[in-house]
Tab-separated table of C-alpha atoms and ligand atoms in Angstrom:
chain	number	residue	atom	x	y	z
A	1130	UNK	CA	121.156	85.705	105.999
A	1131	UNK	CA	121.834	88.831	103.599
A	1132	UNK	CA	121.709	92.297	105.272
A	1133	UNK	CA	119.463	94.746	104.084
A	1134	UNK	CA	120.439	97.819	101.965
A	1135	UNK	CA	123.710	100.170	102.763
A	1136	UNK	CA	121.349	103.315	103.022
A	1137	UNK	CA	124.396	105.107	101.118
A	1138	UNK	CA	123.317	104.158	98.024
A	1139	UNK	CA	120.276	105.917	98.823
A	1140	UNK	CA	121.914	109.052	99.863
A	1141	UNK	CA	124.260	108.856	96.599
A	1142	UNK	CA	120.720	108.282	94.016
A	1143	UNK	CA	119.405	111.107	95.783
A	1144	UNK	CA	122.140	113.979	94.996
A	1145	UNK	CA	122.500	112.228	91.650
A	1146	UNK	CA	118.831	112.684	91.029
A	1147	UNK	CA	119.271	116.397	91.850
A	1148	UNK	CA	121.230	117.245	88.816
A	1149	UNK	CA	125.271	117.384	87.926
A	1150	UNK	CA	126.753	117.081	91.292
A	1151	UNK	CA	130.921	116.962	92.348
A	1152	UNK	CA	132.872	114.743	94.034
A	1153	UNK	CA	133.337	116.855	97.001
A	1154	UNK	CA	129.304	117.913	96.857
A	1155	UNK	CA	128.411	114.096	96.989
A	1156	UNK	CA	131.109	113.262	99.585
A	1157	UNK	CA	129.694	116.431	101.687
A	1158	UNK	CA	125.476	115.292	101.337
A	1159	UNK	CA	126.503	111.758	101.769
A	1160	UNK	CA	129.123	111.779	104.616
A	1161	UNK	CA	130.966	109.845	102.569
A	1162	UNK	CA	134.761	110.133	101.907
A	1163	UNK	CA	135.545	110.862	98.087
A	1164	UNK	CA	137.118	107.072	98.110
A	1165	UNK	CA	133.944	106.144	99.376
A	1166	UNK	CA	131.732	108.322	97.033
A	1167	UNK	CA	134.065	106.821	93.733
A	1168	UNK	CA	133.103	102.946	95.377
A	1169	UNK	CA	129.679	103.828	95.094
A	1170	UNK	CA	129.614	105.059	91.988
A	1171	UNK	CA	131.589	102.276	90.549
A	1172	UNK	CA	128.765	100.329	92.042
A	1173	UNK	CA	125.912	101.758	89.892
A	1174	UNK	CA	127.725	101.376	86.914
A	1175	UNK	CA	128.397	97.978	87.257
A	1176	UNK	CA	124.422	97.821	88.426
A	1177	UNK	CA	123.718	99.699	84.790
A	1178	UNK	CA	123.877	103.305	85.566
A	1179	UNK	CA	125.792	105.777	82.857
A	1180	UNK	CA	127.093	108.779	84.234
A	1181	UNK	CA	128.850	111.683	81.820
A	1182	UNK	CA	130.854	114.210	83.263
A	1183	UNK	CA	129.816	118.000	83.133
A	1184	UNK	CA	131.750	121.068	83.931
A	1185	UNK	CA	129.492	120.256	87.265
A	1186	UNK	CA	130.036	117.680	87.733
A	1187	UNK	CA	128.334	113.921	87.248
A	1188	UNK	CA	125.141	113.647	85.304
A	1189	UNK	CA	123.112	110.754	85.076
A	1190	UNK	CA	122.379	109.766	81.739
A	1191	UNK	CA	120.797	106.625	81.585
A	1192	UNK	CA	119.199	104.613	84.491
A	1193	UNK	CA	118.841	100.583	84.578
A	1194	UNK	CA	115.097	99.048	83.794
A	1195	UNK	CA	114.731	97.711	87.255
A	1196	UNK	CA	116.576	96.521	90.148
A	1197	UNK	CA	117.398	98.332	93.941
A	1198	UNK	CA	119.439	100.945	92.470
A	1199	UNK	CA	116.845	102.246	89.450
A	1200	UNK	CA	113.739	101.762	91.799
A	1201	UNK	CA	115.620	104.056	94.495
A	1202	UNK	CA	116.492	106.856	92.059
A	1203	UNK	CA	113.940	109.667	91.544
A	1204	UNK	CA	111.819	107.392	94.719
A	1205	UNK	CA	110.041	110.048	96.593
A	1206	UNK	CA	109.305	107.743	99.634
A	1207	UNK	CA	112.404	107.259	102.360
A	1208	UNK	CA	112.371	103.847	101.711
A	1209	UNK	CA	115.451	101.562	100.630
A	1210	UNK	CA	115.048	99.157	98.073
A	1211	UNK	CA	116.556	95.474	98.609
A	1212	UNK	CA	116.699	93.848	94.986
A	1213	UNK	CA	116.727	90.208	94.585
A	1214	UNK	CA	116.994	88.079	91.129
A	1215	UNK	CA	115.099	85.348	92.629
A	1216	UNK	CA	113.269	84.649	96.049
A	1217	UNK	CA	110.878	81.931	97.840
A	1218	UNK	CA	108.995	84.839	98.411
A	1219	UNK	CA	109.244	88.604	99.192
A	1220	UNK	CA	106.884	88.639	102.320
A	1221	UNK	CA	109.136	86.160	103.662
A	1222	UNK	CA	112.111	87.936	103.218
A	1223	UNK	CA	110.570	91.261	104.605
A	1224	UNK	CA	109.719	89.071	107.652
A	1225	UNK	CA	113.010	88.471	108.437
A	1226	UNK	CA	114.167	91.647	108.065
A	1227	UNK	CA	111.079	92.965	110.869
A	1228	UNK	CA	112.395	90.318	112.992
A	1229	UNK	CA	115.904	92.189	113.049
A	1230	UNK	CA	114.178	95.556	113.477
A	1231	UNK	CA	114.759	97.171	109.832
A	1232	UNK	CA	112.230	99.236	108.502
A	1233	UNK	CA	110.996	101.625	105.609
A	1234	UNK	CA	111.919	98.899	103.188
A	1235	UNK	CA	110.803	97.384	99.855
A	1236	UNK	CA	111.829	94.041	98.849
A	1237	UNK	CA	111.878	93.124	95.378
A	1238	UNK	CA	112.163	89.768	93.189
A	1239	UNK	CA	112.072	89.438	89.484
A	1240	UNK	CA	111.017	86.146	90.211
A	1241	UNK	CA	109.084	84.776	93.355
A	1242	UNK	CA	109.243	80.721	93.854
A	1243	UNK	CA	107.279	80.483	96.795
A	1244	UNK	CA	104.817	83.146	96.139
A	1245	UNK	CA	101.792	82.658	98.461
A	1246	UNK	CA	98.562	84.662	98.052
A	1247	UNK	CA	96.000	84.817	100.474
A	1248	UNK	CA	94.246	81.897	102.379
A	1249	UNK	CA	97.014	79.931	101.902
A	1250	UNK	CA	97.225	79.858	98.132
A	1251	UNK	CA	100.187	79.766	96.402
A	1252	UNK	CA	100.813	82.633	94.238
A	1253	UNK	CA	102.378	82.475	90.570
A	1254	UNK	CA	105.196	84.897	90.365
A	1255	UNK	CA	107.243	84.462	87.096
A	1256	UNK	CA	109.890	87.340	85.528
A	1257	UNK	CA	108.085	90.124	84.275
A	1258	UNK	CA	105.985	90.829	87.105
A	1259	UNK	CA	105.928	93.628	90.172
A	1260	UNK	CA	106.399	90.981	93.274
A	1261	UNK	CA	107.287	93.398	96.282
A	1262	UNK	CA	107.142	93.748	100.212
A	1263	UNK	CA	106.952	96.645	101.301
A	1264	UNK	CA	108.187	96.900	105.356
A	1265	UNK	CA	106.535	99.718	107.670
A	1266	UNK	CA	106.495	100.042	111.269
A	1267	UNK	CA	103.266	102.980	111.141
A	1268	UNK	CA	101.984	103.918	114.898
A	1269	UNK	CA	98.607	102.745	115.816
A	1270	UNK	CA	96.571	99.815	117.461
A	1271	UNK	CA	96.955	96.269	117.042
A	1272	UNK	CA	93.200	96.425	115.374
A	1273	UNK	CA	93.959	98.954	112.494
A	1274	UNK	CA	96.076	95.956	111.040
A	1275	UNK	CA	93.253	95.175	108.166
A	1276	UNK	CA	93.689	99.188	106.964
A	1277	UNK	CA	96.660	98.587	105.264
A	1278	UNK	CA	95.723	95.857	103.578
A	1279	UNK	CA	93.444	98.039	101.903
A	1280	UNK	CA	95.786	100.666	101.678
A	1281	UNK	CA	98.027	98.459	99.521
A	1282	UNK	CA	95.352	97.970	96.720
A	1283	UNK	CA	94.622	101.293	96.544
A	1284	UNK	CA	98.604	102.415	95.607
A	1285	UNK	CA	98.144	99.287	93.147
A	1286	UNK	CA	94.825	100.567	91.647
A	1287	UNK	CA	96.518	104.262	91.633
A	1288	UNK	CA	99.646	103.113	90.051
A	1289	UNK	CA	98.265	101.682	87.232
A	1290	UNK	CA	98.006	103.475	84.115
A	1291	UNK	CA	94.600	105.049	83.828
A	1292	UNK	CA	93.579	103.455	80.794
A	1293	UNK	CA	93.452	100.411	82.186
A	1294	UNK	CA	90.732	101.386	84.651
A	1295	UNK	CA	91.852	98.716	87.550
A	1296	UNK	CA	89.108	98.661	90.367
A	1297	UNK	CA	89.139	96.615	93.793
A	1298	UNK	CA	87.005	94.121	94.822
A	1299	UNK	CA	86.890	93.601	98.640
A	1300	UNK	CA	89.349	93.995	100.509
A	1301	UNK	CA	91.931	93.836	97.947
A	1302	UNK	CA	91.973	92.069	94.698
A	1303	UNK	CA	92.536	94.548	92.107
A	1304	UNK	CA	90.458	93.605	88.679
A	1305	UNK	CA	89.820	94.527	85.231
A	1306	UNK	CA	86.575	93.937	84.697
A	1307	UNK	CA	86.109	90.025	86.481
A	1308	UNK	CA	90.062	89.579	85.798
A	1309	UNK	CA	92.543	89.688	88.213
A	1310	UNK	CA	95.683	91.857	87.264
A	1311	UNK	CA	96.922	91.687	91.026
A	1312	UNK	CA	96.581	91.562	94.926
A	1313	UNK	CA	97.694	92.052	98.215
A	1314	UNK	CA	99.181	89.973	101.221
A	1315	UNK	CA	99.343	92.099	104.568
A	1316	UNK	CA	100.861	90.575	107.500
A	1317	UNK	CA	101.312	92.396	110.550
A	1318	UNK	CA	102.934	91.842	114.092
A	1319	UNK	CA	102.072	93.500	117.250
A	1320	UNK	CA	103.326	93.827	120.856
A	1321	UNK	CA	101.001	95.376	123.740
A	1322	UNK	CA	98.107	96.109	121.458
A	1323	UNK	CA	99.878	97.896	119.312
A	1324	UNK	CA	101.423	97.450	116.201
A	1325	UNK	CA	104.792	96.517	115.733
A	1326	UNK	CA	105.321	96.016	112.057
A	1327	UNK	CA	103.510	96.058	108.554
A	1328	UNK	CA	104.770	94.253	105.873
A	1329	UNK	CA	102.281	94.665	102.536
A	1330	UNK	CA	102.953	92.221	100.106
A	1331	UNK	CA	102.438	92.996	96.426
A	1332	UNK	CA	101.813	91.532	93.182
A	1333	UNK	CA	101.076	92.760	90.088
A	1334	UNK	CA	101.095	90.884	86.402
A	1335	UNK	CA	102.904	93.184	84.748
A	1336	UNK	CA	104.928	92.194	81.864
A	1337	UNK	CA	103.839	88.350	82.113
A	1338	UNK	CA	101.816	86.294	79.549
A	1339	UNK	CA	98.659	85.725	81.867
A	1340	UNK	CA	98.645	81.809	79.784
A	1341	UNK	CA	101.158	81.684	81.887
A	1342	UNK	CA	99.307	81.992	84.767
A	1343	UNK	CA	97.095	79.575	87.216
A	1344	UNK	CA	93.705	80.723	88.519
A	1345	UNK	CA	90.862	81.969	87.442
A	1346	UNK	CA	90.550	83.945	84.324
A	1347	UNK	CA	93.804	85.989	85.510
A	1348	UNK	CA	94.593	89.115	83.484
A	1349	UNK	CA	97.979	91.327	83.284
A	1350	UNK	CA	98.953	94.725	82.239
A	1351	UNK	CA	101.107	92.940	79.114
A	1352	UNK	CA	97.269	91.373	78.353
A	1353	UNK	CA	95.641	95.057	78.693
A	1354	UNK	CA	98.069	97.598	77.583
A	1355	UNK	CA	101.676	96.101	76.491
A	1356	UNK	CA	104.797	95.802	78.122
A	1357	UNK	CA	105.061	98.630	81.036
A	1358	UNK	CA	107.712	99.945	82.826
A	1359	UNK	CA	108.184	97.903	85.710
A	1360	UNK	CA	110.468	100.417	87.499
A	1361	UNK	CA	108.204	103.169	87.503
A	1362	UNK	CA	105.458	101.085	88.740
A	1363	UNK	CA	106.846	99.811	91.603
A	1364	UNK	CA	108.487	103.178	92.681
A	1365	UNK	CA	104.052	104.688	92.639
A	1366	UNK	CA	102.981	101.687	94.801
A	1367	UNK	CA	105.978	102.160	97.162
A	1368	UNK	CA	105.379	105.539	97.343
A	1369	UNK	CA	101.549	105.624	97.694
A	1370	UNK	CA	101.881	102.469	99.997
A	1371	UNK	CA	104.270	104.795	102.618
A	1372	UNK	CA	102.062	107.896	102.092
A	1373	UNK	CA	98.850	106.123	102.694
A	1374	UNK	CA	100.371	104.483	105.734
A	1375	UNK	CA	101.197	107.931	107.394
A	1376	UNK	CA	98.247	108.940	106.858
A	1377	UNK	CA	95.122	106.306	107.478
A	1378	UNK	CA	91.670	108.207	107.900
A	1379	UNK	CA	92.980	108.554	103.853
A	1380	UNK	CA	92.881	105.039	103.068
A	1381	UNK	CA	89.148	104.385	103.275
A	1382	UNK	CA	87.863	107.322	100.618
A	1383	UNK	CA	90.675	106.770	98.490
A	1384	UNK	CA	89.472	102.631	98.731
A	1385	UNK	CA	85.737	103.677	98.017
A	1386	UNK	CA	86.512	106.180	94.671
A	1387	UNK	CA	88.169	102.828	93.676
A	1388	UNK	CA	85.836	100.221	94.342
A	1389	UNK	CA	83.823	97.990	92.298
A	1390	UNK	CA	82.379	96.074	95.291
A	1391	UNK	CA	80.262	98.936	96.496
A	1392	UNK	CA	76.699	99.278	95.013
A	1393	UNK	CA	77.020	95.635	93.690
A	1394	UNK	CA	75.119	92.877	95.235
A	1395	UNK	CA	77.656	90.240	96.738
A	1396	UNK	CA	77.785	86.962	98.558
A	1397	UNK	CA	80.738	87.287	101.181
A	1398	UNK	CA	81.613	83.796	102.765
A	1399	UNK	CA	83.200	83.832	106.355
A	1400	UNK	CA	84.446	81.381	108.550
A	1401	UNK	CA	80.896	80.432	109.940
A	1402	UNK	CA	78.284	81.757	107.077
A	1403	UNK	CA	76.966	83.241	104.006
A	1404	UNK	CA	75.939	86.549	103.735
A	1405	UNK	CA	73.791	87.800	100.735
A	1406	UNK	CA	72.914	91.484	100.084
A	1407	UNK	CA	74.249	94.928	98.559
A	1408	UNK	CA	77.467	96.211	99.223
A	1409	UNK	CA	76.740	99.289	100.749
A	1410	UNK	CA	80.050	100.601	101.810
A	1411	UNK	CA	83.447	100.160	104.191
A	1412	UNK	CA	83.980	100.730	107.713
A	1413	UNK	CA	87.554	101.719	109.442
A	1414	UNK	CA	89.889	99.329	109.592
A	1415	UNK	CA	88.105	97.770	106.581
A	1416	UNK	CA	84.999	95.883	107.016
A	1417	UNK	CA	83.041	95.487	104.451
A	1418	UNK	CA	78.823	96.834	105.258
A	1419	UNK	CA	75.857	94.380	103.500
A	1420	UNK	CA	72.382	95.558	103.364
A	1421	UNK	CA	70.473	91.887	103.716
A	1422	UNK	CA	66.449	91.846	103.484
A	1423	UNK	CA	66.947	90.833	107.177
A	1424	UNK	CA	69.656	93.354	108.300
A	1425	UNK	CA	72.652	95.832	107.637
A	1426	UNK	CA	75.533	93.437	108.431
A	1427	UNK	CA	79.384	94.437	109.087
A	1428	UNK	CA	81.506	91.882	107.823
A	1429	UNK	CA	85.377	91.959	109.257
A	1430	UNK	CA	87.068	89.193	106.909
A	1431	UNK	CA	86.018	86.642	103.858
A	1432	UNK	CA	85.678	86.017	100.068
A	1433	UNK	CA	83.257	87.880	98.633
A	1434	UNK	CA	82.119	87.201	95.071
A	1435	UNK	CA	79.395	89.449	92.836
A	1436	UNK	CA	76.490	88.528	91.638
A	1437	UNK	CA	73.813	89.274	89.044
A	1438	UNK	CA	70.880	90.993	90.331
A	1439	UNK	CA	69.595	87.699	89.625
A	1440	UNK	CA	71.375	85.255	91.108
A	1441	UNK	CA	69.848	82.955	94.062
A	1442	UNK	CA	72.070	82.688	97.112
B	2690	BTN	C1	96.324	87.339	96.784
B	2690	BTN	O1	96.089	86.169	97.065
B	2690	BTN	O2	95.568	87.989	96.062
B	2690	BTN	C2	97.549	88.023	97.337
B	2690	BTN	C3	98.752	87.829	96.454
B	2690	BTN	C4	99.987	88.538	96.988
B	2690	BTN	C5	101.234	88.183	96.193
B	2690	BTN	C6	102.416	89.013	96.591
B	2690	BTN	S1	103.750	88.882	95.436
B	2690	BTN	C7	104.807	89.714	96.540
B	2690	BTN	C8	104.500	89.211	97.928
B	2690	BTN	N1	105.240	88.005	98.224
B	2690	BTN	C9	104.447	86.946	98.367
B	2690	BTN	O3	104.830	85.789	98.609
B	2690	BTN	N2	103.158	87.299	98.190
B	2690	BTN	C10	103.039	88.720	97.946
């Protein structure tokens, strides 16, 4: 098994990012030794980076399009990237890292072979698209687990360009209009009622042909806007991701400005029924609330689809 991130290069990205900065000023913020602080660098260039050299010392002057190193410079979140040209899937990968106790990590893949999706599904993840995990370990009880599910489509739905006006459907497909552009896979791991780790699971169709893609009617940002930079993407849903997840009685007003469930009339199918009515709103850790004709009913997990004011059951 790989091991995660050195979080030097981290440290390094971060002076960098600061402006022209020395040898011995890098060596001093990074606790590095000067031998250390030249490996590093060496590093970055070979990962793309171009550095000039001031009177003041290095100066960035042109960052890769994507990878560990560009997504972690400028990232406002403390969170190491772990960059990977191909995976079975990210979630998978983040897993495995949880099990060995790392945390405050995003893995990435420009290309996902065993991408699964919710329920089971697999989940189409060719080159060009945002497929990340994002690893947490937030405080709080075993039963806020479904929060940050919802957490993770709102950084989606905040990180996308406005003009593209992406909305959520519940709990966490992200749409434009009736077309999906991405969604979420949360899994989550507890010990004594309480949580243990979060790992959010993200995929956007970013720079992909959505012909390309299986499923229904499936849209991408290439489809809605042209090709988008992928870096700066993923660094807004990392960062919105962590500060949602320090802060959860955020999570469910930022969820309901977004929404294009609420107001609409829905049929939500659990395990054990159907459920017809208006969406009426969401509930903490993110049940969804149906007005029936019979009664107001609080629905903790299924597939809810819209329907015309019209529509029978
Ligand atoms: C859904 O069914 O809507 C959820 C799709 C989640 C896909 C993402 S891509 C990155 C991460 N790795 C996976 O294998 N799945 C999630």
């Amino acid at each position: 098994m790989q091991s995660p991130p050195d979080r030097s290069r981290g440290q390094l990205l971060e002076a960098l990012a600061a402006g022209p900065v020395g040898l011995a000023a890098l060596a001093d913020r990074t606790g590095l030794s000067r031998a250390a602080v030249r490996d590093g660098l060496d590093a970055l260039e070979r990962a793309g980076f171009e550095f000039r050299e001031t009177e003041t010392g290095y100066a960035v002057d042109s960052v890769p399009a994507y990878g560990a190193g560009a997504i972690e410079y400028g990232l406002s979140a403390p969170v190491a990237v772990a960059y990977h040209d191909r995976l079975p899937s990210t979630n998978a990968r983040a897993r495995e890292l949880a099990t060995r106790g790392v945390s405050d990590i995003a893995v990435v893949a420009a290309e996902q072979t065993g991408g699964r999706g919710r329920r089971d599904r697999t989940w189409a993840s060719p080159r060009g698209g945002v497929w990340l995990s994002i690893l947490l370990r937030p405080a709080g009880s075993a039963a806020h687990a479904p929060v940050y599910t919802l957490a993770g489509a709102v950084a989606v739905a905040d990180a996308i360009p406005d003009e593209v006006a992406a909305r959520i459907k519940w709990p966490n497909d992200i749409l434009v209009g009736k077309r999906k552009l991405a969604g979420v896979l949360t899994e989550t791991a507890t010990t004594g009622g309480e949580l243990d780790w979060v790992i959010v699971g993200i995929g956007v169709n970013a720079n992909v042909d959505p012909t390309d893609l299986p499923g229904e009617d499936p849209t991408s940002l290439r489809a809605e806007l042209g090709l988008v930079d992928r870096r700066q993407l993923a660094q807004r849903i990392i960062e919105r991701t962590h500060e949602l997840a320090g802060a959860p009685e955020d999570i469910l007003p930022a969820w309901r400005r977004l929404a294009d469930t609420l107001g609409r009339r829905v049929r939500v199918e659990t395990d054990s029924e159907t459920i017809v009515g208006e969406a009426v709103d969401v509930t903490f850790p993110g049940a969804l609330v149906v007005e029936t004709p019979a009664s107001r009913r609080t629905v903790a997990a299924g597939e809810c689809e819209p329907l015309r004011p019209a529509d029978p059951r």
